[in-house]
Coordinates of C-alpha atoms in Angstrom, one line a residue:
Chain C
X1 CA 1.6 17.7 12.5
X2 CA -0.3 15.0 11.1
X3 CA 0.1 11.4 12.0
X4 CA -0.6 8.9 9.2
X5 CA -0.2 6.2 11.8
X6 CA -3.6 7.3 13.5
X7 CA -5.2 7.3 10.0
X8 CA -4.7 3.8 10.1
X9 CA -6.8 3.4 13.5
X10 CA -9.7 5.5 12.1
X11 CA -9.8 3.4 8.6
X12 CA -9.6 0.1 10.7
X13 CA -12.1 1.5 13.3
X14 CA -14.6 2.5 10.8
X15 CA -14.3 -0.9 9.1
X16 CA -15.2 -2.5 12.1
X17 CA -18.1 0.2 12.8
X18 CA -19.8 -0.3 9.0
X19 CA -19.9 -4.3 9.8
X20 CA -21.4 -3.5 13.1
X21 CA -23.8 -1.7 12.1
X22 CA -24.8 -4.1 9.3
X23 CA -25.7 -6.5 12.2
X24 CA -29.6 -6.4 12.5
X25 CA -29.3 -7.4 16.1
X26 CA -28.1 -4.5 16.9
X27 CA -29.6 -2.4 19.6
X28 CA -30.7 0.9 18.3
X29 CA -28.8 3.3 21.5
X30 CA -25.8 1.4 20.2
X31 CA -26.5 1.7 16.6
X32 CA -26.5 5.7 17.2
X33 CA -23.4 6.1 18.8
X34 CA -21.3 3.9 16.2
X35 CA -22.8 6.2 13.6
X36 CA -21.9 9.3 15.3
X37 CA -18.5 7.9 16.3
X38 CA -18.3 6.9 12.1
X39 CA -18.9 10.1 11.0
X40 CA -16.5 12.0 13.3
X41 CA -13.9 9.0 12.2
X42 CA -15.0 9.9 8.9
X43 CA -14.5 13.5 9.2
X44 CA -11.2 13.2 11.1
X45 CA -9.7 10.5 8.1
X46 CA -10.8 13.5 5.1
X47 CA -9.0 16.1 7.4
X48 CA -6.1 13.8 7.7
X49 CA -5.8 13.5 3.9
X50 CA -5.8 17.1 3.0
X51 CA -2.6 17.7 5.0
X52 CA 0.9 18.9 4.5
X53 CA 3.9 18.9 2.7
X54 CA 6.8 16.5 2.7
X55 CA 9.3 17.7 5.4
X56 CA 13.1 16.7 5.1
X57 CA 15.1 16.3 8.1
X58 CA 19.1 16.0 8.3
X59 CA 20.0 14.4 10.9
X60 CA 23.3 15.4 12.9
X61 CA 26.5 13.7 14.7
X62 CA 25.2 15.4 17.9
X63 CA 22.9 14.5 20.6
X64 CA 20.1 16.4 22.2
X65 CA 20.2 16.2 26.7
X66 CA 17.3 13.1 26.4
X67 CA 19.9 11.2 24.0
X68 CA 18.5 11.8 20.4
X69 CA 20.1 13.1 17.3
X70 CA 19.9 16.2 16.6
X71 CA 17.9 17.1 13.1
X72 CA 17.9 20.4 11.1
X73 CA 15.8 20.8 8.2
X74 CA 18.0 19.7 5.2
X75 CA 18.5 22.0 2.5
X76 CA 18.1 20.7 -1.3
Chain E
X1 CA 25.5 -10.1 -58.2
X2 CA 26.6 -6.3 -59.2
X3 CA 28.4 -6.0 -62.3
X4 CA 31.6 -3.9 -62.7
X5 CA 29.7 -0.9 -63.5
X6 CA 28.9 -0.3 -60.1
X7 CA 32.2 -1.9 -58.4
X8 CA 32.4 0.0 -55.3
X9 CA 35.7 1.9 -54.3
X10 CA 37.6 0.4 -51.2
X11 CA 37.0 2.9 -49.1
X12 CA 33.6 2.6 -49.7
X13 CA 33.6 -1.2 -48.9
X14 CA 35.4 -0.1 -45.4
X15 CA 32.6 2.2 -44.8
X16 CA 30.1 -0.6 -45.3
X17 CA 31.8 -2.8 -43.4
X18 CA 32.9 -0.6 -40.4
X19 CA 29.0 0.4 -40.1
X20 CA 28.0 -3.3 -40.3
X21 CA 30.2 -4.4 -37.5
X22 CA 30.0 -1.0 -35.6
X23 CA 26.4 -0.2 -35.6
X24 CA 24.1 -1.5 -32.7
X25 CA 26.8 -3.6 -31.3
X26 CA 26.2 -3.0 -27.3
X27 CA 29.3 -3.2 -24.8
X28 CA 30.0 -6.3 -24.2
X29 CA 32.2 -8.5 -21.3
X30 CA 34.7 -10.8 -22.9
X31 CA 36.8 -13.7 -21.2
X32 CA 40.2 -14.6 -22.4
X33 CA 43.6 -15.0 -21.9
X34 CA 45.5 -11.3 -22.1
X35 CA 48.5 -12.1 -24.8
X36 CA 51.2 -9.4 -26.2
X37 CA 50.6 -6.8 -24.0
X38 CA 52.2 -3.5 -25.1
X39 CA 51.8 0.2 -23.3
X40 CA 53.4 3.0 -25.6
X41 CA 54.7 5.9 -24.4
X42 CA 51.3 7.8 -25.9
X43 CA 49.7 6.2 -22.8
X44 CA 47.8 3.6 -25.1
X45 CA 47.2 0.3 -24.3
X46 CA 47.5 -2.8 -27.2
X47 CA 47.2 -6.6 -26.7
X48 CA 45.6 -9.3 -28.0
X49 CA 42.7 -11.5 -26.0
X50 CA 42.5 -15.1 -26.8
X51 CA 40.7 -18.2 -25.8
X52 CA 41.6 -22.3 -27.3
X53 CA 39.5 -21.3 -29.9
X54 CA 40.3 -17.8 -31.3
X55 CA 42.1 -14.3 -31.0
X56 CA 41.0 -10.9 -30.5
X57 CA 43.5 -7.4 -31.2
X58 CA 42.5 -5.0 -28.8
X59 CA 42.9 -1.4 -28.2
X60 CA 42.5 0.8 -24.5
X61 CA 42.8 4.3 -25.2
X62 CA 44.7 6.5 -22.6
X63 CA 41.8 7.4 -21.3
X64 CA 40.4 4.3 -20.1
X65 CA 43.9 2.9 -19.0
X66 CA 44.2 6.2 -16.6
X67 CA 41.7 4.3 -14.8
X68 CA 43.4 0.4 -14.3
X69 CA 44.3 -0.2 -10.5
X70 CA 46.8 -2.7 -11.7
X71 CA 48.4 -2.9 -15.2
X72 CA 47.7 -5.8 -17.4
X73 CA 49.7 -8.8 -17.4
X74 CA 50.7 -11.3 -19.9
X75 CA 49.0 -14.2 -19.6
X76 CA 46.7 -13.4 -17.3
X77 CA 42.5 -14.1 -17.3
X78 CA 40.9 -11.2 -17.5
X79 CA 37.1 -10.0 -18.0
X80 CA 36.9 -7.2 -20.8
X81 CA 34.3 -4.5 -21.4
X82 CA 34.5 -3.0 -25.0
X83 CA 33.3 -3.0 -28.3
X84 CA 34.6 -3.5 -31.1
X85 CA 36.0 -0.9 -33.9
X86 CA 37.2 -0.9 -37.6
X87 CA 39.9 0.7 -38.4
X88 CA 39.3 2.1 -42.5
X89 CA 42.5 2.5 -43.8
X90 CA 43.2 -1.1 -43.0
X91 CA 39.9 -3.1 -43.1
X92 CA 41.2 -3.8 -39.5
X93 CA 39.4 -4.6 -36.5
X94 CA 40.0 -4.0 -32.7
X95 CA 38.2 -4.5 -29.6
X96 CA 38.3 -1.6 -28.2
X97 CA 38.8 -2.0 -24.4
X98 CA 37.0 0.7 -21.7
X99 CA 37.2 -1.6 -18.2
X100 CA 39.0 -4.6 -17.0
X101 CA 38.8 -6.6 -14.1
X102 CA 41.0 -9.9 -13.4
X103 CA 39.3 -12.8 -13.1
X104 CA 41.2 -13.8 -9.8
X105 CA 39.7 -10.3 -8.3
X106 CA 36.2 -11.6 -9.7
X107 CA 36.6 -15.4 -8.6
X108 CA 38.2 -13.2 -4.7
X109 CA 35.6 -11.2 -4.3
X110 CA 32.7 -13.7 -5.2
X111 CA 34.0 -15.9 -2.8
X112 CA 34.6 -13.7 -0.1
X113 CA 31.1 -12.4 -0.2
X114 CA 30.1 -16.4 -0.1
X115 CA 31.9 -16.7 2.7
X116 CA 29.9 -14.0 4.3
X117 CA 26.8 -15.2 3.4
X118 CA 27.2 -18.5 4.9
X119 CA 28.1 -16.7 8.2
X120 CA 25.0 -14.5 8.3
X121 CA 23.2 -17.8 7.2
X122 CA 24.5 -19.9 10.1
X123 CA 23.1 -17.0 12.1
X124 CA 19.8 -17.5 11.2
X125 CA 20.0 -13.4 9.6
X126 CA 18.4 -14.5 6.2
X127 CA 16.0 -16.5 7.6
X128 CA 12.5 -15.5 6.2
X129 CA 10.7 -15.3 9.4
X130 CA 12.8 -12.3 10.6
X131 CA 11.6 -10.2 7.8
X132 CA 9.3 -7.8 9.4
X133 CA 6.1 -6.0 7.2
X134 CA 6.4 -2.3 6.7
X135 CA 3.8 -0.2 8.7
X136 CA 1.2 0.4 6.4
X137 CA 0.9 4.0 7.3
X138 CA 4.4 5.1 7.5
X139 CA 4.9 8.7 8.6
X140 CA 8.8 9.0 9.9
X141 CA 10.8 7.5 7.5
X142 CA 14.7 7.3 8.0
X143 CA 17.1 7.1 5.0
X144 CA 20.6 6.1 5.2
X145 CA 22.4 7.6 1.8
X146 CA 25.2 10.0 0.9
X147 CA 23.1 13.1 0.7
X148 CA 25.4 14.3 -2.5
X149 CA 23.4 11.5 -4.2
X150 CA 20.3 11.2 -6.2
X151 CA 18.7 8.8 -3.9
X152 CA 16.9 11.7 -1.1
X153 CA 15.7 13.6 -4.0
X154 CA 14.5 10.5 -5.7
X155 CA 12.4 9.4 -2.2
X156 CA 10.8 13.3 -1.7
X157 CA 9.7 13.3 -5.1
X158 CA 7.9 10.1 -5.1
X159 CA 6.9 11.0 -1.0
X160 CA 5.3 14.2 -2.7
X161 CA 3.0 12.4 -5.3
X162 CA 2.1 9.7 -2.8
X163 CA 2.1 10.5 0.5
X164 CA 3.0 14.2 1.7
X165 CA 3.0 14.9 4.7
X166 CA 5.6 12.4 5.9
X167 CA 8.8 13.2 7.6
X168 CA 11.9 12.0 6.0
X169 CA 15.0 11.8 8.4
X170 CA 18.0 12.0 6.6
X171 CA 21.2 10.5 7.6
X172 CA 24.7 10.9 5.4
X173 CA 26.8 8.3 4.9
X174 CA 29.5 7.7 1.8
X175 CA 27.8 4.9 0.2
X176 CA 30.9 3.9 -2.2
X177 CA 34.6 3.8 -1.2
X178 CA 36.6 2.2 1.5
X179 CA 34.9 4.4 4.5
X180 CA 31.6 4.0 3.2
X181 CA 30.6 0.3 5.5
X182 CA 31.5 2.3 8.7
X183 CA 29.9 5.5 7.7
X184 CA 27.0 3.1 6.9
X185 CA 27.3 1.1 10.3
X186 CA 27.4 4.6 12.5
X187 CA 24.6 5.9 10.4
X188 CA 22.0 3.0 11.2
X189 CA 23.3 3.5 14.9
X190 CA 22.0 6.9 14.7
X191 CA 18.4 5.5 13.5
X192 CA 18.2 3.7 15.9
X193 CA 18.4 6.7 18.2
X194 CA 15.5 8.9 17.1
X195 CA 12.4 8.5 18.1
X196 CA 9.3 7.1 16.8
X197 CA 10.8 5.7 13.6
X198 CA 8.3 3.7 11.3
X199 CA 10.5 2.4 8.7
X200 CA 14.5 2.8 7.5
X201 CA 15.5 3.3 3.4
X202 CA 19.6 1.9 3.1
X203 CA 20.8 2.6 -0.3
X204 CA 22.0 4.7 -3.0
X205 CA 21.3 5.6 -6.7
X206 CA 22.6 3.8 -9.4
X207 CA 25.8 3.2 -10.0
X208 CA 28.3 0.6 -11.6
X209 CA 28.9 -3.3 -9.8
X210 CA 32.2 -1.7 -8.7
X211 CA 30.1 0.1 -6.2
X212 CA 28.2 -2.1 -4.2
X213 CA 31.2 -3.6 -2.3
X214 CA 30.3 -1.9 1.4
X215 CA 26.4 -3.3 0.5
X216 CA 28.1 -6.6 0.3
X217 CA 30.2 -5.9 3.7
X218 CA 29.2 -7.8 7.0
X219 CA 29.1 -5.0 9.2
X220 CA 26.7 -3.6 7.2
X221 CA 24.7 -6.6 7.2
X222 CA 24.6 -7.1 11.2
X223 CA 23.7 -3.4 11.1
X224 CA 20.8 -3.7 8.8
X225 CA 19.7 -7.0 10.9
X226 CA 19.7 -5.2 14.1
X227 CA 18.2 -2.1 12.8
X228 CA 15.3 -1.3 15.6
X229 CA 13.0 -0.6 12.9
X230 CA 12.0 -2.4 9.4
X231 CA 14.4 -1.8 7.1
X232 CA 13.9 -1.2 3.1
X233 CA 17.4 -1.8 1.1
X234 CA 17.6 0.4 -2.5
X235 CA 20.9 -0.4 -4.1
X236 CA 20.0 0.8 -7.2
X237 CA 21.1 -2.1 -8.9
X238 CA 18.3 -4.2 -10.8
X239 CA 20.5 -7.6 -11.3
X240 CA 22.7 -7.5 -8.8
X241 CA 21.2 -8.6 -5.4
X242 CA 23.8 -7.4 -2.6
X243 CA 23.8 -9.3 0.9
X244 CA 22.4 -6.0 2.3
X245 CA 19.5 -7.1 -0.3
X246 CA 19.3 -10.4 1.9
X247 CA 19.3 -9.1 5.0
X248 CA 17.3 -6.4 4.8
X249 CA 13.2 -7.1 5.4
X250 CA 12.2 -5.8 1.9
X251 CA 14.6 -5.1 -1.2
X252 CA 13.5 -2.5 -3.3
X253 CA 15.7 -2.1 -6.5
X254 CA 16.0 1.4 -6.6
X255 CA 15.4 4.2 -3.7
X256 CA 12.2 5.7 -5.5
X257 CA 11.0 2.0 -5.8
X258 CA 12.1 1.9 -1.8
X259 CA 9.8 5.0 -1.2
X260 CA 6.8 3.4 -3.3
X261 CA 6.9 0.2 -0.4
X262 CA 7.2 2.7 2.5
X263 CA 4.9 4.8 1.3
X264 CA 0.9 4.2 0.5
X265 CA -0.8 5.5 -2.2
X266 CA -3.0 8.9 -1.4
X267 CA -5.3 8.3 -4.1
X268 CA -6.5 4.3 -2.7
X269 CA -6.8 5.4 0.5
X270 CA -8.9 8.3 -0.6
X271 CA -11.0 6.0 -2.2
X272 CA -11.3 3.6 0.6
X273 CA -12.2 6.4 2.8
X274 CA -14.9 7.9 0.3
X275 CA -16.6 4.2 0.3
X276 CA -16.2 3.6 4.1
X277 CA -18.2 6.7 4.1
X278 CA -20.8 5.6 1.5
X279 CA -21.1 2.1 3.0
X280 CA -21.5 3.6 6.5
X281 CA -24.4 6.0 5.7
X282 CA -25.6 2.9 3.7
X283 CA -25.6 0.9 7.2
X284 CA -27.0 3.4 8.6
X285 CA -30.3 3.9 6.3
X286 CA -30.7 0.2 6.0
X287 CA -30.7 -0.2 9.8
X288 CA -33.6 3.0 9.5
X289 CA -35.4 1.2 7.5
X290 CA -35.3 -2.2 9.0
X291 CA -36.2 -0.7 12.2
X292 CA -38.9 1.4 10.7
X293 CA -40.5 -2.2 9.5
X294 CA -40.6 -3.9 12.5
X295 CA -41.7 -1.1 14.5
X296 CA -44.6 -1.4 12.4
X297 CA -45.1 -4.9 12.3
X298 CA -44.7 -5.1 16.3
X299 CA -47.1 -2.2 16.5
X300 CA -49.9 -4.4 14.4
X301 CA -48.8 -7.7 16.3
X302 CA -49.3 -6.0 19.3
X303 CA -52.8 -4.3 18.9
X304 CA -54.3 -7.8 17.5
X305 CA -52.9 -9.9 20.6
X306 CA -54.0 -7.5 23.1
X307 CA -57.4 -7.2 21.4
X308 CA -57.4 -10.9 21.3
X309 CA -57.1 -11.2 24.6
X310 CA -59.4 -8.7 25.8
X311 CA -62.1 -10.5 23.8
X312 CA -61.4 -14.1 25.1
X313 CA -61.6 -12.4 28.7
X314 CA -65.3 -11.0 27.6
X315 CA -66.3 -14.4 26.5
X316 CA -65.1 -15.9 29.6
X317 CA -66.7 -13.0 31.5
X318 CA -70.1 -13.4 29.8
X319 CA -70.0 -17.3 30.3
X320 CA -69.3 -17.4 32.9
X321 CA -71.8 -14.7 34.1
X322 CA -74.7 -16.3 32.1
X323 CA -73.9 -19.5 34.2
X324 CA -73.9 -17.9 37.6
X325 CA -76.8 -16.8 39.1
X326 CA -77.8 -13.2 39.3
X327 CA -76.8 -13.1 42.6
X328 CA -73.2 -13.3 41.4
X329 CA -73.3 -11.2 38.8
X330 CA -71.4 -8.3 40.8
X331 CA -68.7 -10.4 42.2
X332 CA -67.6 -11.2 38.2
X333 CA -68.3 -7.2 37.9
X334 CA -65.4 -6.6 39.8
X335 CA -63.0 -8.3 37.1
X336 CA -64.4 -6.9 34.1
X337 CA -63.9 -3.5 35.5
X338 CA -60.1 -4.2 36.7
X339 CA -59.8 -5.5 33.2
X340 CA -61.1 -2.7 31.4
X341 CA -58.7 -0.8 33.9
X342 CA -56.0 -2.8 32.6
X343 CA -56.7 -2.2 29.1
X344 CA -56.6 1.5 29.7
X345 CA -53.5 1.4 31.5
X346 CA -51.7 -0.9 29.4
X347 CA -52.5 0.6 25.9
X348 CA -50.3 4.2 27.4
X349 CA -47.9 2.3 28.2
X350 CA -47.3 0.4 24.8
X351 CA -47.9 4.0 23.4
X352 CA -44.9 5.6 25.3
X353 CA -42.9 2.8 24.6
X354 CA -43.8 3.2 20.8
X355 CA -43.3 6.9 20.9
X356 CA -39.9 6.4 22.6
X357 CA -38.5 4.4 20.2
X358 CA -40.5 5.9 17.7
X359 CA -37.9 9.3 18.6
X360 CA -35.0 7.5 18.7
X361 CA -35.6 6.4 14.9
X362 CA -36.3 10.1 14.3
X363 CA -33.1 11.0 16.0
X364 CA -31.2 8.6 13.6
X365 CA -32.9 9.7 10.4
X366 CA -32.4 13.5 11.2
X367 CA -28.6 12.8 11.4
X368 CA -28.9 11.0 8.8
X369 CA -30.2 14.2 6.8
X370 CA -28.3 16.5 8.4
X371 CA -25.2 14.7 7.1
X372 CA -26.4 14.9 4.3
X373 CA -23.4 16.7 2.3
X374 CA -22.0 13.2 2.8
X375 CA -24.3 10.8 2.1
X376 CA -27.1 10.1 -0.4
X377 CA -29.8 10.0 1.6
X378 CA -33.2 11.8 0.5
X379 CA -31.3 12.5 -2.5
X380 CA -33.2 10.0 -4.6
X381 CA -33.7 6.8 -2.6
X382 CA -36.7 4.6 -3.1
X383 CA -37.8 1.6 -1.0
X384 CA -40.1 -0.9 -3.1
X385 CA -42.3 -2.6 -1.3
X386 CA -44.8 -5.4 -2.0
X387 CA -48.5 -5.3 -1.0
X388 CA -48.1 -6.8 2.4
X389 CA -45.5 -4.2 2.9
X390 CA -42.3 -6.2 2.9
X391 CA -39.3 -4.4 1.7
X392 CA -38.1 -6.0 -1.8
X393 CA -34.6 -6.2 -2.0
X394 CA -33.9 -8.5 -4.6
X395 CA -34.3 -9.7 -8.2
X396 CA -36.0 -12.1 -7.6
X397 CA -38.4 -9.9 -5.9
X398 CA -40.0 -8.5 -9.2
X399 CA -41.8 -10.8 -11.1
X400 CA -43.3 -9.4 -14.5
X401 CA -46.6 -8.1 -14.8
X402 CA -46.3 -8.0 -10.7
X403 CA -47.1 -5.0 -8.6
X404 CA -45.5 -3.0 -5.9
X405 CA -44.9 0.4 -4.3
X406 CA -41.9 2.7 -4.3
X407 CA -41.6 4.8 -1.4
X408 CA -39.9 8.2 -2.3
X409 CA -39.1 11.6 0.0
X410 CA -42.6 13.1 -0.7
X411 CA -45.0 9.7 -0.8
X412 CA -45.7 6.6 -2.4
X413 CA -45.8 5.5 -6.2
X414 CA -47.7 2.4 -7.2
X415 CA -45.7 0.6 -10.5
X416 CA -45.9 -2.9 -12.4
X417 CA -42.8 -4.4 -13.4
X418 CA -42.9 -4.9 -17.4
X419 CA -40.7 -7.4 -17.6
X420 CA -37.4 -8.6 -15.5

């Protein structure tokens, strides 16, 4: 299943690795592994993208043993 | 003026004027007192509606009677909804009457809800510091509706061109009628109960003012204020703003417009992803390149100070040994050998050092080409550089009739700037 939410992390993540690496201070070890880290990021965030379909959940009046609702696919 | 020639028959000056009063007139609500009320045995309702000013004759068909929850009353204030109609064969006109509602209901109703707002006010529940922001990346929506509405289908359509992927959980509740507040109050309970929940939809599609009453019910409020999770409210009502509206931490006015704010746009973040990518293979050749520079100017620096050095150490050396007798000569030979022992040992050194980081760059640049399905890199670049080598990165750089060198993936080009 995909999770939006950790598309979020990646896009803020690789926001803060682009502005690190425009630091000319940098040290060039570190400067290496922010750009691999980007491009997996990167990779992960265009995987992220391609995904899925919408999926529509009823939710029922009955509880699961751990206390949630039970949910069924709803039919349109 | 027309002349008799063409005087117009009667009915044909009723046509006219039913059209001209008929045409383009919209439904309208009317105030007034409710005078010479009649029902006939037909089921039709006549009566006349009248202010201090004027009088109105109106007409409610069977049809729309059928409908009244209280029969009208002499001399009662009532708010009409009708328009009005010309009746030929008389040059008559009616307003003709499809909804009522007494103005005492209207004037009850208006204050109770007052009174409900100043209840949830005094409990700080419209205060605009408890409105939390929806997650930008929602992906486990709830939405509160009645799922014989338009209001789900509405959301997956809109989830579908913006954002698929995301999991809608639905849960029914009548959003209209007298158990709608409690089916809307155990609904939001349920919410509340499954897990990992980013954001809530509460609404319905559109529908008349009649309608909104259980959005305007204080149950419902205190259910949408202690919802776990952000809450979107979609009404479907563009005027009217129910206390739901109020409570709730965004109002949407319809449940598509409630999926637009939950949702974000596929196509922006695709583009912000396609230019965090450009921008970071960008970083990455700029840091190359920069690195690539100073390498070169630390490698020159280097060789001139060490060379420097060596020299003044000869001077010294042969100064010194000029000065000194003969007979000392080979204790100052035992320096200028340890030096020349130096020298060898310290030029590998500043060589591996070199190398090292010289592979490290090469490391960096090969990823840099290997990636190269993403990026832009030996695809066209150039570096300018001026005649001292310095990388020219601006305007300003180029002065006409100036020279400089592009670098490009196979060598170096000398050019002149014409003109800037």
């Amino acid at each position: 299943m995909t999770d939006p939410q950790s598309l979020g992390d990646d896009l803020k993540r690789l926001e803060d690795i682009v502005r690190r690496l425009e630091d000319d201070d940098l040290a060039l070890e570190s400067a290496l592994a922010l750009f691999e880290e980007g491009v997996q990021r990167l990779k992960t965030a265009q995987e992220r993208l391609a995904s899925a379909e919408t999926r529509v959940m009823q939710v029922l009046n009955e509880f699961a043993a751990d206390g949630t609702p039970k949910v069924v696919p709803l039919d349109e | 003026m027309s002349s008799t020639d063409e005087a117009w028959s009667v009915a044909r000056l009723a046509r006219v004027l039913k059209r001209r009063v008929e045409d383009d007139f919209p439904a309208t609500w009317v105030k007034g007192e409710l005078v010479g009320v009649k029902r006939y045995p037909s089921g039709h309702w006549y009566f006349s509606l009248r202010d201090d000013l004027a009088k109105v004759d109106c007409t409610m068909w069977k049809s729309a009677a059928s409908r009244l929850k209280v029969p009208l009353e002499e001399g009662t204030e009532v708010f009409l909804l009708g328009q009005p109609n010309l009746w030929e064969e008389r040059t008559s006109l009616r307003f003709n009457v499809v909804q009522v509602i007494p103005a005492a209901a209207v004037g009850a109703s208006a204050q109770a809800i007052e009174r409900i707002k100043q209840t949830l006010l005094a409990d700080g529940l419209l205060d605009p510091a408890r409105k939390r922001p929806i997650p930008p990346f929602a992906s486990r929506i709830a939405v509160v509706t009645s799922t014989a509405g338009a209001a789900v289908r509405d959301i997956i359509t809109v989830a579908n061109r913006r954002w698929p992927g995301v999991e809608l959980f639905v849960v029914n509740a009548a959003v209209q009628g007298t158990q709608a507040p409690a089916e809307i109050v155990t609904a939001l309970a349920m919410v509340a109960r499954l897990q990992a929940i980013d954001c809530c939809i509460v609404g319905r599609g559109g529908g008349g003012k009649d309608d909104l009453a259980a959005f305007n019910d204080e149950a419902v409020c205190r259910a949408i204020a202690a919802c776990p999770v952000p809450v979107i409210s979609a009404v479907g009502h563009e005027v009217d703003v129910t206390l739901a509206d109020l409570v709730a931490d965004v109002r949407a006015a319809t449940p598509s417009q409630a999926a637009e704010f939950a949702l974000p746009d596929r196509r922006d973040v695709e583009q912000r992803v396609t230019m965090l990518g450009t921008s970071l293979i960008g970083a990455a050749a700029s840091l190359v390149n920069l690195r690539q520079e100073r390498l070169g100017r630390t490698r020159e620096r280097l060789g001139t100070a060490l060379l420097e050095r060596l020299r003044r150490a000869e001077r010294r050396v042969l100064g010194v040994q000029g000065r000194l007798a003969p007979a000392l000569t080979r204790r100052v030979a035992q320096p200028q050998r340890q030096l020349a022992r130096l020298e060898g040992r310290l030029a590998p050194a500043i060589q591996r050092r070199l190398a090292r980081t010289r592979g490290d760059l090469g490391r960096l640049a090969g990823m840099l080409d290997a990636l190269s399905p993403l990026g832009v890199l030996g695809r066209g670049y150039a570096i300018p550089r001026d005649a001292e080598g310095r990388v020219l990165r601006r305007t300003a750089e180029f002065a006409p009739g100036s020279t400089f060198t592009l670098t490009v993936a196979d060598g170096i080009v000398p050019v002149r700037v014409e003109k800037s």
